Short mmCIF file of C-alpha atoms in Angstrom, two decimals:
data_model
loop_
_atom_site.label_atom_id
_atom_site.label_comp_id
_atom_site.label_asym_id
_atom_site.label_seq_id
_atom_site.Cartn_x
_atom_site.Cartn_y
_atom_site.Cartn_z
CA UNK A 1 -19.80 -33.91 2.07
CA UNK A 2 -19.43 -30.69 4.51
CA UNK A 3 -16.38 -31.86 6.04
CA UNK A 4 -14.72 -32.13 2.73
CA UNK A 5 -15.86 -28.76 1.74
CA UNK A 6 -14.61 -27.11 5.02
CA UNK A 7 -11.13 -29.32 4.43
CA UNK A 8 -11.08 -27.97 0.97
CA UNK A 9 -11.66 -24.30 1.97
CA UNK A 10 -9.15 -24.45 4.52
CA UNK A 11 -6.26 -25.89 2.27
CA UNK A 12 -7.14 -23.20 -0.34
CA UNK A 13 -6.63 -20.64 2.10
CA UNK A 14 -3.28 -22.11 3.57
CA UNK A 15 -2.09 -22.33 0.18
CA UNK A 16 -2.99 -18.92 -1.06
CA UNK A 17 -1.60 -17.26 2.65
CA UNK A 18 1.60 -19.31 1.63
CA UNK A 19 1.88 -18.01 -1.90
CA UNK A 20 1.37 -14.40 -0.34
CA UNK A 21 4.19 -14.93 2.36
CA UNK A 22 6.54 -16.36 -0.48
CA UNK A 23 6.27 -13.76 -3.03
CA UNK A 24 6.74 -11.05 -0.58
CA UNK A 25 9.98 -13.20 0.44
CA UNK A 26 10.92 -13.61 -2.93
CA UNK A 27 10.85 -9.74 -3.52
CA UNK A 28 12.42 -9.15 -0.63
CA UNK A 29 15.42 -10.99 -1.54
CA UNK A 30 15.42 -9.72 -5.00
CA UNK A 31 15.32 -13.33 -6.18
CA UNK A 32 13.67 -14.42 -9.45
CA UNK A 33 10.02 -14.98 -9.20
CA UNK A 34 8.83 -17.29 -11.27
CA UNK A 35 5.95 -19.77 -10.87
CA UNK A 36 8.63 -22.67 -10.66
CA UNK A 37 10.24 -20.99 -7.62
CA UNK A 38 6.77 -20.04 -5.99
CA UNK A 39 6.00 -23.61 -6.23
CA UNK A 40 8.97 -24.73 -4.86
CA UNK A 41 9.28 -22.55 -1.88
CA UNK A 42 5.45 -22.90 -0.95
CA UNK A 43 6.04 -26.95 -1.10
CA UNK A 44 3.34 -27.53 -3.95
CA UNK A 45 3.34 -28.99 -7.65
CA UNK A 46 3.74 -26.22 -10.19
CA UNK A 47 0.17 -27.82 -11.17
CA UNK A 48 -1.15 -27.45 -8.13
CA UNK A 49 -0.17 -23.46 -8.41
CA UNK A 50 -1.85 -23.36 -11.82
CA UNK A 51 -5.10 -24.74 -10.07
CA UNK A 52 -5.00 -21.35 -8.41
CA UNK A 53 -3.43 -19.00 -10.47
CA UNK A 54 -3.80 -18.76 -14.57
CA UNK A 55 -0.04 -17.28 -14.95
CA UNK A 56 2.39 -15.31 -13.27
CA UNK A 57 0.40 -11.99 -13.80
CA UNK A 58 -2.65 -13.54 -12.15
CA UNK A 59 -0.45 -14.71 -9.14
CA UNK A 60 0.81 -11.34 -8.70
CA UNK A 61 -2.53 -9.69 -9.14
CA UNK A 62 -3.89 -11.57 -6.34
CA UNK A 63 -0.69 -10.83 -4.03
CA UNK A 64 -1.33 -7.41 -4.67
CA UNK A 65 -4.69 -7.37 -3.93
CA UNK A 66 -3.98 -9.01 -0.60
CA UNK A 67 -1.18 -7.03 0.35
CA UNK A 68 -3.34 -3.13 -0.19
CA UNK A 69 -6.07 -4.72 1.42
CA UNK A 70 -5.68 -2.61 4.25
CA UNK A 71 -5.16 0.38 2.31
CA UNK A 72 -8.63 -0.23 0.56
CA UNK A 73 -10.28 -0.35 4.01
CA UNK A 74 -8.69 3.41 4.41
CA UNK A 75 -9.69 3.33 8.16
CA UNK A 76 -7.36 5.65 8.81
CA UNK A 77 -8.34 8.36 6.37
CA UNK A 78 -12.43 7.35 7.02
CA UNK A 79 -12.04 7.95 11.01
CA UNK A 80 -14.31 10.70 11.32
CA UNK A 81 -13.67 10.57 15.08
CA UNK A 82 -10.50 12.32 14.11
CA UNK A 83 -9.90 15.57 12.91
CA UNK A 84 -8.83 15.92 9.33
CA UNK A 85 -5.39 17.06 10.29
CA UNK A 86 -5.03 13.53 12.03
CA UNK A 87 -6.08 11.85 9.24
CA UNK A 88 -3.80 13.13 7.02
CA UNK A 89 -1.01 12.24 9.82
CA UNK A 90 -2.22 8.95 9.86
CA UNK A 91 -1.57 8.67 6.28
CA UNK A 92 1.58 9.42 6.52
CA UNK A 93 2.14 6.84 9.23
CA UNK A 94 0.40 4.00 7.38
CA UNK A 95 3.02 4.76 4.45
CA UNK A 96 5.83 4.74 6.54
CA UNK A 97 4.64 1.84 8.13
CA UNK A 98 4.03 -0.06 5.15
CA UNK A 99 7.50 1.06 3.68
CA UNK A 100 9.26 -0.57 6.75
CA UNK A 101 7.24 -3.97 6.29
CA UNK A 102 7.67 -4.21 2.59
CA UNK A 103 11.03 -1.91 1.52
CA UNK A 104 11.31 -3.28 -2.10
CA UNK A 105 7.48 -4.25 -2.78
CA UNK A 106 6.09 -1.01 -4.42
CA UNK A 107 9.18 -0.65 -6.68
CA UNK A 108 8.80 -4.28 -7.79
CA UNK A 109 5.49 -4.18 -8.05
CA UNK A 110 5.39 -0.59 -10.24
CA UNK A 111 7.72 -2.89 -12.83
CA UNK A 112 5.15 -5.04 -13.48
CA UNK A 113 2.36 -2.95 -14.12
CA UNK A 114 1.31 -0.44 -16.83
CA UNK A 115 1.22 3.27 -15.58
CA UNK A 116 -2.61 3.35 -16.73
CA UNK A 117 -2.93 0.44 -13.91
CA UNK A 118 -0.91 1.96 -11.17
CA UNK A 119 -2.63 5.57 -11.84
CA UNK A 120 -6.04 4.45 -11.79
CA UNK A 121 -5.35 2.05 -8.41
CA UNK A 122 -3.46 5.51 -6.78
CA UNK A 123 -6.60 7.51 -7.83
CA UNK A 124 -9.45 4.87 -6.14
CA UNK A 125 -7.48 4.24 -3.11
CA UNK A 126 -5.74 7.15 -1.92
CA UNK A 127 -6.32 10.09 -3.62
CA UNK A 128 -10.28 10.11 -3.86
CA UNK A 129 -10.20 9.04 -0.05
CA UNK A 130 -7.49 12.14 0.67
CA UNK A 131 -9.98 14.33 -1.34
CA UNK A 132 -12.99 14.09 1.18
CA UNK A 133 -10.28 14.60 4.21
CA UNK A 134 -9.31 17.77 2.58
CA UNK A 135 -12.80 18.66 1.88
CA UNK A 136 -13.39 18.24 5.53
CA UNK A 137 -10.59 20.28 6.59
CA UNK A 138 -11.48 23.11 4.42
CA UNK A 139 -14.96 23.00 5.23
CA UNK A 140 -13.99 23.18 9.05
CA UNK A 141 -11.56 26.03 8.44
CA UNK A 142 -8.42 24.15 9.25
CA UNK A 143 -7.31 23.55 5.87
CA UNK A 144 -6.56 26.57 3.55
CA UNK A 145 -9.17 26.98 0.93
CA UNK A 146 -7.80 25.45 -2.39
CA UNK A 147 -9.11 22.98 -4.64
CA UNK A 148 -9.46 19.45 -2.63
CA UNK A 149 -8.17 17.71 -5.51
CA UNK A 150 -5.10 19.45 -5.93
CA UNK A 151 -4.66 19.54 -2.03
CA UNK A 152 -5.20 15.63 -2.03
CA UNK A 153 -2.55 15.30 -4.76
CA UNK A 154 -0.06 17.38 -3.34
CA UNK A 155 -0.40 15.41 -0.26
CA UNK A 156 0.01 12.01 -1.98
CA UNK A 157 2.87 13.31 -4.21
CA UNK A 158 4.91 14.77 -0.83
CA UNK A 159 4.45 11.73 0.97
CA UNK A 160 4.85 8.80 -1.63
CA UNK A 161 7.33 10.87 -3.61
CA UNK A 162 9.50 10.84 -0.50
CA UNK A 163 9.11 7.00 -0.13
CA UNK A 164 10.30 6.64 -4.19
CA UNK A 165 13.07 8.71 -3.42
CA UNK A 166 14.64 6.68 -0.78
CA UNK A 167 16.00 3.93 -3.58
CA UNK A 168 17.82 7.11 -5.41
CA UNK A 169 19.47 9.12 -2.48
CA UNK A 170 23.33 9.06 -2.74
CA UNK A 171 23.09 8.06 1.25
CA UNK A 172 20.83 5.59 2.58
CA UNK A 173 18.26 7.38 5.14
CA UNK A 174 19.19 6.40 8.62
CA UNK A 175 16.85 7.94 10.84
CA UNK A 176 13.06 7.20 9.14
CA UNK A 177 11.52 8.88 11.93
CA UNK A 178 12.96 12.13 11.62
CA UNK A 179 12.15 11.88 7.57
CA UNK A 180 8.58 11.18 8.87
CA UNK A 181 8.28 14.25 10.90
CA UNK A 182 10.03 16.60 8.09
CA UNK A 183 7.03 15.36 5.47
CA UNK A 184 4.49 15.73 8.46
CA UNK A 185 5.91 19.17 9.09
CA UNK A 186 5.91 20.35 5.30
CA UNK A 187 2.48 18.69 4.75
CA UNK A 188 1.03 20.90 7.84
CA UNK A 189 2.90 24.03 6.29
CA UNK A 190 0.93 23.27 3.14
CA UNK A 191 -2.27 22.73 4.28
CA UNK A 192 -3.07 24.16 7.41
CA UNK A 193 -4.28 27.66 7.79
CA UNK A 194 -1.86 29.84 9.80
CA UNK A 195 -3.61 30.01 12.93
CA UNK A 196 -3.49 25.79 13.07
CA UNK A 197 -0.09 25.58 12.27
#
């Protein structure tokens, strides 16, 4: 009985991993994301897919949870061996890495979710952890003394707003590394005390 249970568990994990990979591929290809297409590309029957997910929304919720799992862990924000400024810079690095890894993902997922869902998730996953980093920077006298929620929202908006602007620019950004350095430079000017700039 144990062998059957382990085999089923392994199959379940494999199917779920394939679903995530397939959905991300469909988004990147700007292809139709339907239960039929996901099942076809995963090599399973559509009914099998429905054994795992009630509907497309349920499937997308699962995929989103898997994609943002590393973000949820927030290791770059909670790594207290780094200074608050280093943690802010690590946040910028992670957002840019994510953009390179999944360039169309957030644009797609935002089109599928309500503004309230997106806002709540943004606040819980990123802004509130950034508040803690900002509080630490202010307490250490490294960051300017302003409301840490304002500072955290400013950091978030500067970084994520830059990513959102990529799809609306007249010319495509060729050098993401320079763009990232510009974002870090701007943030340092905004939040660091004069002596630490």
